[in-house]
Amino acid sequence: VSEFDLIIVGAGFYGATMAERAAAIGKRVLVLDRRPHIGGNAYSENEPETGIEVHRYGAHLFHTPNETIWNYLNRFTAFTNYRHRVYTSLKGQVYAMPINLGTICQFFRRQMTPDQARQLVAEQAAELAGRTPSNLEEKAISLIGRPLYEAFIRGYTAKQWQTDPRDLPEYIITRLPVRYNFDNRYFNDRFEGLPADGYTAIFKRMLSAPNISVALKTDFFEVRKRIPKSVPVVYTGPIDRFFDFAHGELGWRTIDFDTEVLSVGDFQGTAVMNYADENIPFTRILEFRHFNPERDYQTEKTVVVREYSRSATRLDEPYYPINTPSDKGKYMKYKEMAENEDNVFFGGRLGTYRYLDMHQAIGSALKSFESEIAPRLEAQHT
Ligand code: FAD
Ligand code: NA
């Protein structure tokens, strides 16, 4: 390993961006990942029976307001013009998400103007009469009123957290977007699309330089002793694991995916259907063919994935940071330890215990490369 200038732990968007940038200035880079594939959580593969691209760690929709990040990623992939939309099933009816004027008119069964809908929601949200919300349910009611909360938020949230929303802290939600028009595009960002030839192809190109080596099925902690202290390390694994859980484990939620190939051409007519009813155990169903309508998959079969949410144990894939006050306290201690590691740079969603969208992981890697990594690498040979 001493022939490398930089070692990167994790072949997700954060690690791949770092590797690509370091290789571009002529550095020799080794990327380790304990998984058998590159791409981190954005990894996708074609389901063998149908050829349909399936995102193995949950649906990944690329979107960004940032033109620099968009241009950077466009060097490694073309994007389709996919525009994400989400629907929700509730008591045998289907509504468009996020809650918009169409949802509101359909739910209250009458046509309303934007001002009428705004006024109705404001009246319903006044239920707390100025009292400070003391749990998630009260917070949600203060934002959108009880009827919309009970229909669209309560059951879904209870399933996501496996907890009654009255027992969840109010800080989990700061806003619940309601649109007073009929626009049901899910994202507001200027740039959006899916990679034309799939997510994994992006990573193959990002890591294709001859001065980048990739070692898969390789756990950093098993090879750590062989890495000279003088070689800088970018670490994108879990920060608590790096320090042997010295301050305890950070809390995460995970998702169980139940994947099925069905003998129907089209199961639900859209990519994502949420299930708001609490008695239905899954939170949503993904149907992957709908992410790539331009591909015109020649199959009368379809791939659907049901998602079940629960809190993660150490053996599960960590997906969403829970971020209780106790988690935040622990993270601050780990962060302090990380700052004292002179030649290890922590990044990415696991390394900083933060939910990051893909564009944010790429953006923060680009920033950290400029401010910390490039200067360190340039100092190596002077
Ligand atoms: P990761 O992709 O998690 O990569 C970290 C890598 O480090 C992993 O491959 C892991 O195996 C490796 N690693 C960890 N420990 C070790 C070790 N000890 N040794 C070697 N390797 C190790 N973002 C969007 O923009 N749009 C979406 O629609 C979207 N949907 C999502 C849905 C779900 C269910 C989840 C969980 C995330 C979603 N994201 C989405 C976020 C997206 O997955 C992240 O932005 C992205 O994964 C961050 O990249 P990363 O490199 O920080 O982490
Ligand atoms: Na450091």
PDB file of N, CA, C and O and ligand atoms in Angstrom, residues 9-15 32-35 40-41 57-61 218-221 236-238 255 319-320 348-350 355-358 361, ligand 1:
ATOM      1  N   VAL A   9     -11.580   5.222   1.836  1.00  0.00           N
ATOM      2  CA  VAL A   9     -12.420   4.146   2.355  1.00  0.00           C
ATOM      3  C   VAL A   9     -13.855   4.431   1.933  1.00  0.00           C
ATOM      4  O   VAL A   9     -14.474   5.371   2.427  1.00  0.00           O
ATOM      5  N   GLY A  10     -14.375   3.629   0.996  1.00  0.00           N
ATOM      6  CA  GLY A  10     -15.750   3.795   0.529  1.00  0.00           C
ATOM      7  C   GLY A  10     -15.803   4.255  -0.911  1.00  0.00           C
ATOM      8  O   GLY A  10     -15.216   5.274  -1.285  1.00  0.00           O
ATOM      9  N   ALA A  11     -16.510   3.469  -1.749  1.00  0.00           N
ATOM     10  CA  ALA A  11     -16.611   3.776  -3.188  1.00  0.00           C
ATOM     11  C   ALA A  11     -17.975   4.351  -3.544  1.00  0.00           C
ATOM     12  O   ALA A  11     -18.497   4.126  -4.631  1.00  0.00           O
ATOM     13  N   GLY A  12     -18.580   5.097  -2.600  1.00  0.00           N
ATOM     14  CA  GLY A  12     -19.823   5.808  -2.888  1.00  0.00           C
ATOM     15  C   GLY A  12     -19.525   7.145  -3.565  1.00  0.00           C
ATOM     16  O   GLY A  12     -18.399   7.385  -4.013  1.00  0.00           O
ATOM     17  N   PHE A  13     -20.528   8.022  -3.632  1.00  0.00           N
ATOM     18  CA  PHE A  13     -20.324   9.290  -4.329  1.00  0.00           C
ATOM     19  C   PHE A  13     -19.236  10.146  -3.683  1.00  0.00           C
ATOM     20  O   PHE A  13     -18.470  10.813  -4.375  1.00  0.00           O
ATOM     21  N   TYR A  14     -19.158  10.116  -2.358  1.00  0.00           N
ATOM     22  CA  TYR A  14     -18.132  10.938  -1.716  1.00  0.00           C
ATOM     23  C   TYR A  14     -16.738  10.418  -2.075  1.00  0.00           C
ATOM     24  O   TYR A  14     -15.878  11.166  -2.542  1.00  0.00           O
ATOM     25  N   GLY A  15     -16.535   9.122  -1.879  1.00  0.00           N
ATOM     26  CA  GLY A  15     -15.220   8.531  -2.138  1.00  0.00           C
ATOM     27  C   GLY A  15     -14.843   8.583  -3.615  1.00  0.00           C
ATOM     28  O   GLY A  15     -13.690   8.876  -3.965  1.00  0.00           O
ATOM     29  N   LEU A  32     -10.944   1.574  -1.220  1.00  0.00           N
ATOM     30  CA  LEU A  32     -11.369   0.314  -0.595  1.00  0.00           C
ATOM     31  C   LEU A  32     -12.866   0.334  -0.382  1.00  0.00           C
ATOM     32  O   LEU A  32     -13.415   1.356   0.017  1.00  0.00           O
ATOM     33  N   ASP A  33     -13.508  -0.772  -0.619  1.00  0.00           N
ATOM     34  CA  ASP A  33     -14.893  -0.882  -0.163  1.00  0.00           C
ATOM     35  C   ASP A  33     -15.132  -2.307   0.325  1.00  0.00           C
ATOM     36  O   ASP A  33     -14.684  -3.260  -0.286  1.00  0.00           O
ATOM     37  N   ARG A  34     -15.846  -2.409   1.423  1.00  0.00           N
ATOM     38  CA  ARG A  34     -16.076  -3.762   1.951  1.00  0.00           C
ATOM     39  C   ARG A  34     -17.154  -4.502   1.174  1.00  0.00           C
ATOM     40  O   ARG A  34     -17.233  -5.714   1.227  1.00  0.00           O
ATOM     41  N   ARG A  35     -17.960  -3.760   0.432  1.00  0.00           N
ATOM     42  CA  ARG A  35     -18.983  -4.410  -0.388  1.00  0.00           C
ATOM     43  C   ARG A  35     -18.351  -5.009  -1.649  1.00  0.00           C
ATOM     44  O   ARG A  35     -17.237  -4.645  -2.026  1.00  0.00           O
ATOM     45  N   GLY A  40     -21.463   2.582  -3.653  1.00  0.00           N
ATOM     46  CA  GLY A  40     -22.081   2.842  -2.349  1.00  0.00           C
ATOM     47  C   GLY A  40     -23.573   2.582  -2.418  1.00  0.00           C
ATOM     48  O   GLY A  40     -24.027   1.661  -3.100  1.00  0.00           O
ATOM     49  N   ASN A  41     -24.334   3.432  -1.760  1.00  0.00           N
ATOM     50  CA  ASN A  41     -25.781   3.228  -1.736  1.00  0.00           C
ATOM     51  C   ASN A  41     -26.466   3.608  -3.043  1.00  0.00           C
ATOM     52  O   ASN A  41     -27.653   3.343  -3.222  1.00  0.00           O
ATOM     53  N   TYR A  57     -30.226  -0.153  -3.031  1.00  0.00           N
ATOM     54  CA  TYR A  57     -30.380   0.398  -1.681  1.00  0.00           C
ATOM     55  C   TYR A  57     -31.457   1.478  -1.663  1.00  0.00           C
ATOM     56  O   TYR A  57     -31.310   2.515  -1.039  1.00  0.00           O
ATOM     57  N   GLY A  58     -32.538   1.222  -2.382  1.00  0.00           N
ATOM     58  CA  GLY A  58     -33.638   2.190  -2.372  1.00  0.00           C
ATOM     59  C   GLY A  58     -33.589   3.108  -3.573  1.00  0.00           C
ATOM     60  O   GLY A  58     -32.537   3.321  -4.172  1.00  0.00           O
ATOM     61  N   ALA A  59     -34.743   3.664  -3.930  1.00  0.00           N
ATOM     62  CA  ALA A  59     -34.859   4.510  -5.119  1.00  0.00           C
ATOM     63  C   ALA A  59     -33.948   5.718  -4.996  1.00  0.00           C
ATOM     64  O   ALA A  59     -33.975   6.427  -3.982  1.00  0.00           O
ATOM     65  N   HIS A  60     -33.139   5.973  -5.998  1.00  0.00           N
ATOM     66  CA  HIS A  60     -32.243   7.122  -6.012  1.00  0.00           C
ATOM     67  C   HIS A  60     -32.587   8.058  -7.165  1.00  0.00           C
ATOM     68  O   HIS A  60     -32.398   7.724  -8.322  1.00  0.00           O
ATOM     69  N   LEU A  61     -33.072   9.243  -6.811  1.00  0.00           N
ATOM     70  CA  LEU A  61     -33.455  10.250  -7.799  1.00  0.00           C
ATOM     71  C   LEU A  61     -32.430  11.357  -7.771  1.00  0.00           C
ATOM     72  O   LEU A  61     -32.200  11.953  -6.709  1.00  0.00           O
ATOM     73  N   THR A 218     -13.098  -5.437   0.737  1.00  0.00           N
ATOM     74  CA  THR A 218     -11.941  -5.154   1.582  1.00  0.00           C
ATOM     75  C   THR A 218     -12.359  -4.188   2.683  1.00  0.00           C
ATOM     76  O   THR A 218     -12.710  -3.043   2.410  1.00  0.00           O
ATOM     77  N   ASP A 219     -12.352  -4.686   3.912  1.00  0.00           N
ATOM     78  CA  ASP A 219     -12.732  -3.850   5.046  1.00  0.00           C
ATOM     79  C   ASP A 219     -11.501  -3.087   5.543  1.00  0.00           C
ATOM     80  O   ASP A 219     -10.474  -3.695   5.847  1.00  0.00           O
ATOM     81  N   PHE A 220     -11.632  -1.792   5.610  1.00  0.00           N
ATOM     82  CA  PHE A 220     -10.535  -0.934   6.060  1.00  0.00           C
ATOM     83  C   PHE A 220      -9.925  -1.439   7.363  1.00  0.00           C
ATOM     84  O   PHE A 220      -8.711  -1.448   7.519  1.00  0.00           O
ATOM     85  N   PHE A 221     -10.789  -1.872   8.297  1.00  0.00           N
ATOM     86  CA  PHE A 221     -10.265  -2.227   9.617  1.00  0.00           C
ATOM     87  C   PHE A 221      -9.440  -3.510   9.588  1.00  0.00           C
ATOM     88  O   PHE A 221      -8.704  -3.790  10.514  1.00  0.00           O
ATOM     89  N   THR A 236     -15.014   7.306   4.665  1.00  0.00           N
ATOM     90  CA  THR A 236     -16.460   7.571   4.511  1.00  0.00           C
ATOM     91  C   THR A 236     -17.309   6.488   5.163  1.00  0.00           C
ATOM     92  O   THR A 236     -18.495   6.369   4.863  1.00  0.00           O
ATOM     93  N   GLY A 237     -16.704   5.679   6.029  1.00  0.00           N
ATOM     94  CA  GLY A 237     -17.487   4.689   6.790  1.00  0.00           C
ATOM     95  C   GLY A 237     -18.080   5.339   8.032  1.00  0.00           C
ATOM     96  O   GLY A 237     -17.918   6.544   8.264  1.00  0.00           O
ATOM     97  N   PRO A 238     -18.762   4.546   8.871  1.00  0.00           N
ATOM     98  CA  PRO A 238     -19.381   5.087  10.092  1.00  0.00           C
ATOM     99  C   PRO A 238     -18.341   5.635  11.073  1.00  0.00           C
ATOM    100  O   PRO A 238     -17.383   4.949  11.411  1.00  0.00           O
ATOM    101  N   ILE A 255     -33.998   0.101   6.208  1.00  0.00           N
ATOM    102  CA  ILE A 255     -35.192  -0.326   5.465  1.00  0.00           C
ATOM    103  C   ILE A 255     -34.981  -1.767   5.043  1.00  0.00           C
ATOM    104  O   ILE A 255     -33.897  -2.131   4.580  1.00  0.00           O
ATOM    105  N   TYR A 319     -29.279   3.770   7.206  1.00  0.00           N
ATOM    106  CA  TYR A 319     -29.811   4.594   6.123  1.00  0.00           C
ATOM    107  C   TYR A 319     -30.114   6.037   6.514  1.00  0.00           C
ATOM    108  O   TYR A 319     -29.718   6.969   5.837  1.00  0.00           O
ATOM    109  N   TYR A 320     -30.882   6.198   7.584  1.00  0.00           N
ATOM    110  CA  TYR A 320     -31.244   7.567   7.982  1.00  0.00           C
ATOM    111  C   TYR A 320     -30.802   7.813   9.424  1.00  0.00           C
ATOM    112  O   TYR A 320     -31.195   7.070  10.322  1.00  0.00           O
ATOM    113  N   GLY A 348     -18.672  12.247   3.841  1.00  0.00           N
ATOM    114  CA  GLY A 348     -19.811  11.442   3.408  1.00  0.00           C
ATOM    115  C   GLY A 348     -20.850  11.296   4.497  1.00  0.00           C
ATOM    116  O   GLY A 348     -20.697  11.818   5.605  1.00  0.00           O
ATOM    117  N   ARG A 349     -21.903  10.558   4.179  1.00  0.00           N
ATOM    118  CA  ARG A 349     -23.042  10.507   5.093  1.00  0.00           C
ATOM    119  C   ARG A 349     -22.745   9.722   6.363  1.00  0.00           C
ATOM    120  O   ARG A 349     -23.215  10.062   7.450  1.00  0.00           O
ATOM    121  N   LEU A 350     -21.905   8.672   6.266  1.00  0.00           N
ATOM    122  CA  LEU A 350     -21.593   7.862   7.446  1.00  0.00           C
ATOM    123  C   LEU A 350     -20.487   8.501   8.265  1.00  0.00           C
ATOM    124  O   LEU A 350     -20.491   8.433   9.487  1.00  0.00           O
ATOM    125  N   TYR A 355     -27.746  12.965   6.974  1.00  0.00           N
ATOM    126  CA  TYR A 355     -28.371  12.564   5.727  1.00  0.00           C
ATOM    127  C   TYR A 355     -27.884  13.506   4.630  1.00  0.00           C
ATOM    128  O   TYR A 355     -27.990  14.722   4.746  1.00  0.00           O
ATOM    129  N   LEU A 356     -27.317  12.957   3.578  1.00  0.00           N
ATOM    130  CA  LEU A 356     -26.869  13.766   2.437  1.00  0.00           C
ATOM    131  C   LEU A 356     -27.528  13.235   1.183  1.00  0.00           C
ATOM    132  O   LEU A 356     -27.508  12.025   0.938  1.00  0.00           O
ATOM    133  N   ASP A 357     -28.095  14.116   0.381  1.00  0.00           N
ATOM    134  CA  ASP A 357     -28.481  13.719  -0.962  1.00  0.00           C
ATOM    135  C   ASP A 357     -27.209  13.508  -1.771  1.00  0.00           C
ATOM    136  O   ASP A 357     -26.139  13.998  -1.401  1.00  0.00           O
ATOM    137  N   MET A 358     -27.350  12.825  -2.916  1.00  0.00           N
ATOM    138  CA  MET A 358     -26.171  12.547  -3.727  1.00  0.00           C
ATOM    139  C   MET A 358     -25.432  13.829  -4.105  1.00  0.00           C
ATOM    140  O   MET A 358     -24.205  13.896  -4.036  1.00  0.00           O
ATOM    141  N   ALA A 361     -23.382  15.020  -1.273  1.00  0.00           N
ATOM    142  CA  ALA A 361     -22.176  14.211  -1.028  1.00  0.00           C
ATOM    143  C   ALA A 361     -21.091  14.604  -2.036  1.00  0.00           C
ATOM    144  O   ALA A 361     -19.921  14.798  -1.674  1.00  0.00           O
TER     145      ALA A 361
HETATM  146  P1  FAD B   1     -22.290   5.688   0.673  1.00  0.00           P
HETATM  147  O1  FAD B   1     -22.900   5.672  -0.667  1.00  0.00           O
HETATM  148  O2  FAD B   1     -22.994   5.030   1.799  1.00  0.00           O
HETATM  149  O3  FAD B   1     -20.841   5.030   0.533  1.00  0.00           O
HETATM  150  C1  FAD B   1     -20.071   4.661   1.658  1.00  0.00           C
HETATM  151  C2  FAD B   1     -19.297   3.390   1.300  1.00  0.00           C
HETATM  152  O4  FAD B   1     -18.338   3.123   2.336  1.00  0.00           O
HETATM  153  C3  FAD B   1     -20.194   2.167   1.213  1.00  0.00           C
HETATM  154  O5  FAD B   1     -20.083   1.573  -0.065  1.00  0.00           O
HETATM  155  C4  FAD B   1     -19.633   1.237   2.308  1.00  0.00           C
HETATM  156  O6  FAD B   1     -19.656  -0.141   1.947  1.00  0.00           O
HETATM  157  C5  FAD B   1     -18.215   1.736   2.461  1.00  0.00           C
HETATM  158  N1  FAD B   1     -17.643   1.423   3.763  1.00  0.00           N
HETATM  159  C6  FAD B   1     -18.154   1.687   4.984  1.00  0.00           C
HETATM  160  N2  FAD B   1     -17.343   1.206   5.943  1.00  0.00           N
HETATM  161  C7  FAD B   1     -16.283   0.629   5.312  1.00  0.00           C
HETATM  162  C8  FAD B   1     -15.109  -0.058   5.777  1.00  0.00           C
HETATM  163  N3  FAD B   1     -14.862  -0.252   7.082  1.00  0.00           N
HETATM  164  N4  FAD B   1     -14.245  -0.521   4.852  1.00  0.00           N
HETATM  165  C9  FAD B   1     -14.479  -0.355   3.522  1.00  0.00           C
HETATM  166  N5  FAD B   1     -15.567   0.278   3.044  1.00  0.00           N
HETATM  167  C10 FAD B   1     -16.472   0.763   3.931  1.00  0.00           C
HETATM  168  N6  FAD B   1     -29.905  10.788  -2.539  1.00  0.00           N
HETATM  169  C11 FAD B   1     -30.433  11.508  -3.550  1.00  0.00           C
HETATM  170  O7  FAD B   1     -29.812  12.474  -4.007  1.00  0.00           O
HETATM  171  N7  FAD B   1     -31.641  11.160  -4.098  1.00  0.00           N
HETATM  172  C12 FAD B   1     -32.353  10.089  -3.641  1.00  0.00           C
HETATM  173  O8  FAD B   1     -33.433   9.800  -4.157  1.00  0.00           O
HETATM  174  C13 FAD B   1     -31.817   9.319  -2.578  1.00  0.00           C
HETATM  175  N8  FAD B   1     -32.492   8.262  -2.088  1.00  0.00           N
HETATM  176  C14 FAD B   1     -31.968   7.562  -1.049  1.00  0.00           C
HETATM  177  C15 FAD B   1     -32.685   6.483  -0.540  1.00  0.00           C
HETATM  178  C16 FAD B   1     -32.192   5.756   0.527  1.00  0.00           C
HETATM  179  C17 FAD B   1     -32.960   4.586   1.073  1.00  0.00           C
HETATM  180  C18 FAD B   1     -30.955   6.132   1.111  1.00  0.00           C
HETATM  181  C19 FAD B   1     -30.417   5.397   2.288  1.00  0.00           C
HETATM  182  C20 FAD B   1     -30.248   7.197   0.605  1.00  0.00           C
HETATM  183  C21 FAD B   1     -30.733   7.924  -0.474  1.00  0.00           C
HETATM  184  N9  FAD B   1     -30.032   8.996  -1.009  1.00  0.00           N
HETATM  185  C22 FAD B   1     -30.560   9.711  -2.039  1.00  0.00           C
HETATM  186  C23 FAD B   1     -28.731   9.405  -0.451  1.00  0.00           C
HETATM  187  C24 FAD B   1     -27.526   8.767  -1.141  1.00  0.00           C
HETATM  188  O9  FAD B   1     -27.565   7.377  -0.978  1.00  0.00           O
HETATM  189  C25 FAD B   1     -26.273   9.376  -0.513  1.00  0.00           C
HETATM  190  O10 FAD B   1     -26.197  10.730  -0.842  1.00  0.00           O
HETATM  191  C26 FAD B   1     -24.975   8.744  -0.961  1.00  0.00           C
HETATM  192  O11 FAD B   1     -25.008   7.368  -0.747  1.00  0.00           O
HETATM  193  C27 FAD B   1     -23.836   9.350  -0.181  1.00  0.00           C
HETATM  194  O12 FAD B   1     -22.624   8.839  -0.632  1.00  0.00           O
HETATM  195  P2  FAD B   1     -21.483   8.488   0.392  1.00  0.00           P
HETATM  196  O13 FAD B   1     -20.291   8.203  -0.448  1.00  0.00           O
HETATM  197  O14 FAD B   1     -21.385   9.512   1.441  1.00  0.00           O
HETATM  198  O15 FAD B   1     -21.975   7.166   1.171  1.00  0.00           O
END
